[in-house]
PDB file of C-alpha atoms in Angstrom:
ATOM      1  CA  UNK N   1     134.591  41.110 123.973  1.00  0.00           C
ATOM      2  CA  UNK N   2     134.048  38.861 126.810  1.00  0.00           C
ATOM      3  CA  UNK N   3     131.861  38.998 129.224  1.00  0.00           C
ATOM      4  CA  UNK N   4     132.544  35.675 131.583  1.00  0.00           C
ATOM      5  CA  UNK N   5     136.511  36.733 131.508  1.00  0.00           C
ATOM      6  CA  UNK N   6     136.702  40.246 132.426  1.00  0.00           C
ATOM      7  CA  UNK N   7     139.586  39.852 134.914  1.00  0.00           C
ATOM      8  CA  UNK N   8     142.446  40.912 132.660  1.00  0.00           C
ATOM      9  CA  UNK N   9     140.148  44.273 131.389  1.00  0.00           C
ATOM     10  CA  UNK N  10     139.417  44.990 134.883  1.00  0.00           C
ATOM     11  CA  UNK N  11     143.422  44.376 135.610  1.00  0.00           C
ATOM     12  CA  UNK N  12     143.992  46.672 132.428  1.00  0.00           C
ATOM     13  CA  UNK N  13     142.205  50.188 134.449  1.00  0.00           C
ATOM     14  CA  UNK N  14     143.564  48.804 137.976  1.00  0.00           C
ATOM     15  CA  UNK N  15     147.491  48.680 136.492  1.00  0.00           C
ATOM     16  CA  UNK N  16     147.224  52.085 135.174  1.00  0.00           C
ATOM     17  CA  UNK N  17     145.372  53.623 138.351  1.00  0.00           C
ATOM     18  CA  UNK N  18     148.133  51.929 140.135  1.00  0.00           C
ATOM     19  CA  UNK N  19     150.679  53.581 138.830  1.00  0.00           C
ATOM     20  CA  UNK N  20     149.329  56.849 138.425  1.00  0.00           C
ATOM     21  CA  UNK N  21     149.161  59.223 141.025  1.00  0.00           C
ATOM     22  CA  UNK N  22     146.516  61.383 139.696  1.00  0.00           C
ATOM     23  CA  UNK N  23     145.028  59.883 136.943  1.00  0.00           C
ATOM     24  CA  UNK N  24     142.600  62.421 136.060  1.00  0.00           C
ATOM     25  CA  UNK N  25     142.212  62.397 132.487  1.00  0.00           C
ATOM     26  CA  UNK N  26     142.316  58.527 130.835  1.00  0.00           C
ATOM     27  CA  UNK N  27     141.896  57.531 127.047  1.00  0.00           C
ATOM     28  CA  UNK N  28     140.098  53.930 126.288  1.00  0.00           C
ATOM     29  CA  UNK N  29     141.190  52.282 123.021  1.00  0.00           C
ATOM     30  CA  UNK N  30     137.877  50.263 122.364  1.00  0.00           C
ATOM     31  CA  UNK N  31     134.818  50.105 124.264  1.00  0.00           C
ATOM     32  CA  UNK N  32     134.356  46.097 124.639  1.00  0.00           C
ATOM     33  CA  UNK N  33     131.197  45.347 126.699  1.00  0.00           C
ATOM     34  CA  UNK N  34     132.869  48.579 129.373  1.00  0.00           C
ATOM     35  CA  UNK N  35     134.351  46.563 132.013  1.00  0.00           C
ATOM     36  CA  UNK N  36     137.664  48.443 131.995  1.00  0.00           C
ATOM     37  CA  UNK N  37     135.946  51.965 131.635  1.00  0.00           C
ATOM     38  CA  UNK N  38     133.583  51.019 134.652  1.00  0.00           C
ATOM     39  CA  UNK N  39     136.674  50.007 136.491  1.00  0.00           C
ATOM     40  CA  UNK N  40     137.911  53.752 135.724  1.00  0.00           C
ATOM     41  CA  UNK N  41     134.868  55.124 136.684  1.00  0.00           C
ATOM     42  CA  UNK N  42     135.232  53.818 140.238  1.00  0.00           C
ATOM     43  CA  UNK N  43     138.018  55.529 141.015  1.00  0.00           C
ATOM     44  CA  UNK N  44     137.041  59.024 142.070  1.00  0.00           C
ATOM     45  CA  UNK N  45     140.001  60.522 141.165  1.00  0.00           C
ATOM     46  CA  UNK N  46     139.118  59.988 137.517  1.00  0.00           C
ATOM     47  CA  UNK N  47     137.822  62.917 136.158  1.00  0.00           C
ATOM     48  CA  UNK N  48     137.502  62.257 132.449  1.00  0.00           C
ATOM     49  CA  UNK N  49     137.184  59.058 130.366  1.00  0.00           C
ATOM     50  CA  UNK N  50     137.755  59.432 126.447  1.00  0.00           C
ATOM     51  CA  UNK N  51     136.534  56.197 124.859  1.00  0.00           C
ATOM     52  CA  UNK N  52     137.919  55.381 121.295  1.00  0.00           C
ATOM     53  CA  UNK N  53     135.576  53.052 119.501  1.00  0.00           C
ATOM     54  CA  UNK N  54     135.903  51.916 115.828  1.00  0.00           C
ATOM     55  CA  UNK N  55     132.728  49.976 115.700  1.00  0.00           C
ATOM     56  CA  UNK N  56     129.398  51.930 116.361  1.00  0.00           C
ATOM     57  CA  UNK N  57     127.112  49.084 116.802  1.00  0.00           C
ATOM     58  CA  UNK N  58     128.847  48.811 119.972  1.00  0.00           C
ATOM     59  CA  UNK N  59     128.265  52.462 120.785  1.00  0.00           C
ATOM     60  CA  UNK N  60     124.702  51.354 119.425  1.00  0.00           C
ATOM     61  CA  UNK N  61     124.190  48.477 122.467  1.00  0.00           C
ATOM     62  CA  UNK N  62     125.276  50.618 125.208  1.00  0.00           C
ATOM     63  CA  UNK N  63     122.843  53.541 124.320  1.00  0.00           C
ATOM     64  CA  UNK N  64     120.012  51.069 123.528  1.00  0.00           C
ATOM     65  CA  UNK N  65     120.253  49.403 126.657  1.00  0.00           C
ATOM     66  CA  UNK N  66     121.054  45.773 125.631  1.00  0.00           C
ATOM     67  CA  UNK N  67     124.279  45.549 127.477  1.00  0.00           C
ATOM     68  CA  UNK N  68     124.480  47.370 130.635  1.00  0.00           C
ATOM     69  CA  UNK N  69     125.967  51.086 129.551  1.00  0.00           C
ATOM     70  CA  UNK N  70     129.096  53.232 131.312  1.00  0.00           C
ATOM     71  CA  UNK N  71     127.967  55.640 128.444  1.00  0.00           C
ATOM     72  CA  UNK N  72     125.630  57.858 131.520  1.00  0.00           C
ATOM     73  CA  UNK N  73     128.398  58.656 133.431  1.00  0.00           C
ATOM     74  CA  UNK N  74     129.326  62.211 132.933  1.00  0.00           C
ATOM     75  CA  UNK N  75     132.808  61.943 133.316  1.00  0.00           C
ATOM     76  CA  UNK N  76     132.342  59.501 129.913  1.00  0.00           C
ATOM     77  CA  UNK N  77     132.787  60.682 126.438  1.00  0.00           C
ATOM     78  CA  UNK N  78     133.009  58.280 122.999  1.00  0.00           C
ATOM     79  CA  UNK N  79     134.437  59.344 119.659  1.00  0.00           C
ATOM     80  CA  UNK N  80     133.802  56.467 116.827  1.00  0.00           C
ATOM     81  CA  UNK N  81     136.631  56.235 115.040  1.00  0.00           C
ATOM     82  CA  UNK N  82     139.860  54.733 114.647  1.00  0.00           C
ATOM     83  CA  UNK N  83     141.508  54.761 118.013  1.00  0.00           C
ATOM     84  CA  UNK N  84     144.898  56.119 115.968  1.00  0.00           C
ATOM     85  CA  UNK N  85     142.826  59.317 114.787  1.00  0.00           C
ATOM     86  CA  UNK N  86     141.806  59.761 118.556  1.00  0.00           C
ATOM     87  CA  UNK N  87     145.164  59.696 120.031  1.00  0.00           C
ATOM     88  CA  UNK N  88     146.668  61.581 117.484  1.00  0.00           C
ATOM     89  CA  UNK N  89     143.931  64.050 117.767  1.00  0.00           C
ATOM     90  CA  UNK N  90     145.151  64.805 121.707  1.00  0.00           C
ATOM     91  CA  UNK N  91     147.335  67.415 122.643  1.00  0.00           C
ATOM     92  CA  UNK N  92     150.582  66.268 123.610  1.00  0.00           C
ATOM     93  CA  UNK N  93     151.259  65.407 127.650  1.00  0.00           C
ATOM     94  CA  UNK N  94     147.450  65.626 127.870  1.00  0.00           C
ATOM     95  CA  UNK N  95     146.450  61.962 129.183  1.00  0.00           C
ATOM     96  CA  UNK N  96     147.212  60.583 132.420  1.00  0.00           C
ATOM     97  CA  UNK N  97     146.688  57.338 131.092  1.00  0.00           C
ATOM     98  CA  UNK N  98     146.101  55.845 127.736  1.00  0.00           C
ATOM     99  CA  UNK N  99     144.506  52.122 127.875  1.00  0.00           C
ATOM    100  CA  UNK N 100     144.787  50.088 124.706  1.00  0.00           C
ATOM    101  CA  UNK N 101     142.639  46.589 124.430  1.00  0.00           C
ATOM    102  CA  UNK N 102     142.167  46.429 120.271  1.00  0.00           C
ATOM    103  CA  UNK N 103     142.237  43.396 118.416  1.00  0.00           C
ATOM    104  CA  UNK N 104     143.663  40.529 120.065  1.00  0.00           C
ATOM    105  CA  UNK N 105     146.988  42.435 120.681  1.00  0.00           C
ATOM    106  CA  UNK N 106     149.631  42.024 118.082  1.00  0.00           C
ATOM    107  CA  UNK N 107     150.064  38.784 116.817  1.00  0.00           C
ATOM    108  CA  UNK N 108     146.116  37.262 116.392  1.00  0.00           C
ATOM    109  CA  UNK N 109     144.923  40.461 114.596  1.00  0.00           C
ATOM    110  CA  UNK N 110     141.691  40.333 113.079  1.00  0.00           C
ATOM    111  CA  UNK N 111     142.349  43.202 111.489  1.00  0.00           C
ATOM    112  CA  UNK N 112     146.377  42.913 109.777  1.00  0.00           C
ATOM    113  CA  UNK N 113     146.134  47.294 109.710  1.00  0.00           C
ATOM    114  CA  UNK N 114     146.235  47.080 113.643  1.00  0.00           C
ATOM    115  CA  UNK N 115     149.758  46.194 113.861  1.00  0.00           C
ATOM    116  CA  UNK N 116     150.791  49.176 113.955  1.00  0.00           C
ATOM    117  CA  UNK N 117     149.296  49.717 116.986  1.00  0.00           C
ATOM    118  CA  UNK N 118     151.762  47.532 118.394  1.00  0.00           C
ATOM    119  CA  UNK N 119     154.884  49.311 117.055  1.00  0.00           C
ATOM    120  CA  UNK N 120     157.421  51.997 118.401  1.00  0.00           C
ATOM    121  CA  UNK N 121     156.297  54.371 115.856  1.00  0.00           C
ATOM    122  CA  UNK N 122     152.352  54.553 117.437  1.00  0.00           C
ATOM    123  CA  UNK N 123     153.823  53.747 120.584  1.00  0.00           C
ATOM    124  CA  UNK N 124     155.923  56.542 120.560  1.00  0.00           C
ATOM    125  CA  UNK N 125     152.874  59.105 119.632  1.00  0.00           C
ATOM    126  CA  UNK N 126     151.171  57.716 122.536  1.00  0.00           C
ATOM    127  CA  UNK N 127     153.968  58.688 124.991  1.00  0.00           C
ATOM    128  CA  UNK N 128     154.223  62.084 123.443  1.00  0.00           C
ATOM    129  CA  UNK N 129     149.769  62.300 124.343  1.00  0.00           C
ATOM    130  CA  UNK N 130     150.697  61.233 128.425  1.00  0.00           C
ATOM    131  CA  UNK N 131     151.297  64.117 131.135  1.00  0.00           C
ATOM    132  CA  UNK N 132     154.458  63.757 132.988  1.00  0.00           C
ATOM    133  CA  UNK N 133     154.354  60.398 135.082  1.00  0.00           C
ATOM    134  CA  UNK N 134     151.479  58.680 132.865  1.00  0.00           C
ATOM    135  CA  UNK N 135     151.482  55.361 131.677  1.00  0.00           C
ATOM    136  CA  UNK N 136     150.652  53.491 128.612  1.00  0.00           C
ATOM    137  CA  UNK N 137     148.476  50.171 129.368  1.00  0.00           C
ATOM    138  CA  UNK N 138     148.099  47.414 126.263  1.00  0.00           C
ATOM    139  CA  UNK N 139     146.127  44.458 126.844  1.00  0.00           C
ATOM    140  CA  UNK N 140     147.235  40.876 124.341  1.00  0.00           C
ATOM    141  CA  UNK N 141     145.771  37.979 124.488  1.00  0.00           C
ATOM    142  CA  UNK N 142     148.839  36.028 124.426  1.00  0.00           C
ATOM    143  CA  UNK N 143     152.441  36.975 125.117  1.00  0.00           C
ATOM    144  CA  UNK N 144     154.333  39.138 122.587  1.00  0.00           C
ATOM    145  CA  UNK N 145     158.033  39.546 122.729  1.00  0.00           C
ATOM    146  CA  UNK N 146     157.629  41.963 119.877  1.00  0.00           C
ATOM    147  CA  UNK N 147     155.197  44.140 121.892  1.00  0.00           C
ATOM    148  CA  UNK N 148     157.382  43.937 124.898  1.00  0.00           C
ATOM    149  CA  UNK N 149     160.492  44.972 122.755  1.00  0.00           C
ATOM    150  CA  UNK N 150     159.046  48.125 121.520  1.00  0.00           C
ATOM    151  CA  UNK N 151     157.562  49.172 125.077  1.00  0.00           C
ATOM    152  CA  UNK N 152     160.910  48.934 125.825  1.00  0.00           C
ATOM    153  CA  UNK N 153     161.969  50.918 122.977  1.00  0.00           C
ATOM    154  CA  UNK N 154     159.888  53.429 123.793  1.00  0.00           C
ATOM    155  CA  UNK N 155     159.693  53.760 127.789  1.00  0.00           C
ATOM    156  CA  UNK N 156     163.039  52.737 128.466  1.00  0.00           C
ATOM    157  CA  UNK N 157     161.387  49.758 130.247  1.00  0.00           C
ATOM    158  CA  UNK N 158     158.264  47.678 130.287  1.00  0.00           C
ATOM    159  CA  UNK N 159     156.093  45.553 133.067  1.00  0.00           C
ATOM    160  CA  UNK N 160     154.456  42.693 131.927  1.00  0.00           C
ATOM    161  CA  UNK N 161     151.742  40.531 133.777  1.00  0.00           C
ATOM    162  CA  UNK N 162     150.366  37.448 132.640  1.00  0.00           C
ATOM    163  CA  UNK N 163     146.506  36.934 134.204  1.00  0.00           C
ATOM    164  CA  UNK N 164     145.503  33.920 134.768  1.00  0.00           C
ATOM    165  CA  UNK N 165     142.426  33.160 133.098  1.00  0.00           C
ATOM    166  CA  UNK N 166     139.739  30.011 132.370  1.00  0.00           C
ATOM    167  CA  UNK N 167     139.056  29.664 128.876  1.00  0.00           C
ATOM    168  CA  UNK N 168     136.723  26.706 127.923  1.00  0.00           C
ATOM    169  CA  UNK N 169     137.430  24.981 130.786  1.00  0.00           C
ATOM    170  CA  UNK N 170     141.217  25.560 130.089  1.00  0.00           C
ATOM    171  CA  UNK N 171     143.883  27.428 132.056  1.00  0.00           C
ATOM    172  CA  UNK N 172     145.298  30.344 129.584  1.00  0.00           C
ATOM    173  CA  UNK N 173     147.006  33.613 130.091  1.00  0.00           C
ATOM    174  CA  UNK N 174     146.155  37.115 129.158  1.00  0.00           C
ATOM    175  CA  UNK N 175     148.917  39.925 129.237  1.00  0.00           C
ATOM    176  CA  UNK N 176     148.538  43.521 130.311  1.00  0.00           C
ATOM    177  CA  UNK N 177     151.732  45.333 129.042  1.00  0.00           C
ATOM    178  CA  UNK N 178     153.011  48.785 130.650  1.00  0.00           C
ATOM    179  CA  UNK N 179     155.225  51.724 130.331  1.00  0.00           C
ATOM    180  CA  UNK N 180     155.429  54.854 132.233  1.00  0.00           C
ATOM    181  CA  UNK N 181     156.579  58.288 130.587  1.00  0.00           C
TER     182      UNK N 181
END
């Protein structure tokens, strides 16, 4: 969570609205400080926000007030919980877009069981979760050939965008990856 950099969250909702032509009905793969679900939210054409959150004490902050809270919006919902048991909990072709920004992205994990996040296997579930035309959005904070490889894999094709960011006083790069279904 960062809340002096939020440039490549914010770039992680506009990508997906981007490419979406209705994206109604969105899944968020960690809750962060809510800069890429308040991004969502101001979009009217977002109707729904699903919010996948493995750490409650997050939850916790929003509800108590000590970070400022996307939890009030009624188009918001949050299920604590490991984001794979919330995506494979989803009917299939039921998102319009699935957003993914857990961990670090695939090769800094803090947690090693994340990987697999990050692999055609999961990858491939999420596909089977997104409505005709939806796209899969995974935020890294560095570049990941692996990551790119099995978008590929999966999609048939990938878009990658490197956002500039200052980290510390020096120049660095987050990556927003993306594939449509």
């Amino acid at each position: 969570m960062d809340d002096a950099e939020t440039s490549s969250e914010e770039l992680l909702a506009s990508a997906a609205l981007d490419a979406v032509l209705l994206p109604a009905r969105v899944l968020v793969g960690g809750l962060g400080l809510g800069y890429t679900v308040r991004a969502l939210l101001a979009d009217s054409r977002v109707e729904s926000v699903l919010v996948a959150e493995i750490e409650p004490a997050v939850v916790q902050w929003m509800r108590d007030g000590l970070v400022p809270s996307v939890l009030d919006d009624d188009r918001v919902a949050v299920e604590v919980g490991d984001v794979r048991d919330v995506v494979l909990a989803q009917p299939s072709a039921s998102l319009d877009g699935l957003l993914l920004d857990v961990d670090n992205g695939p090769d800094f994990l803090v947690y090693n069981e994340n990987s697999a996040l990050y692999e055609s296997d999961f990858l491939g579930e999420c596909r089977r979760r997104l409505a005709p035309g939806g796209v899969l959005t995974v935020w890294s904070s560095s570049a990941s050939a692996a990551l790119e490889t099995a978008m590929r894999e999966t999609f048939g094709s990938c878009e990658v965008r490197p956002v500039p960011v200052q980290l510390q006083g020096r120049a660095e790069a987050y990556y927003v990856y993306q594939g449509s279904s």
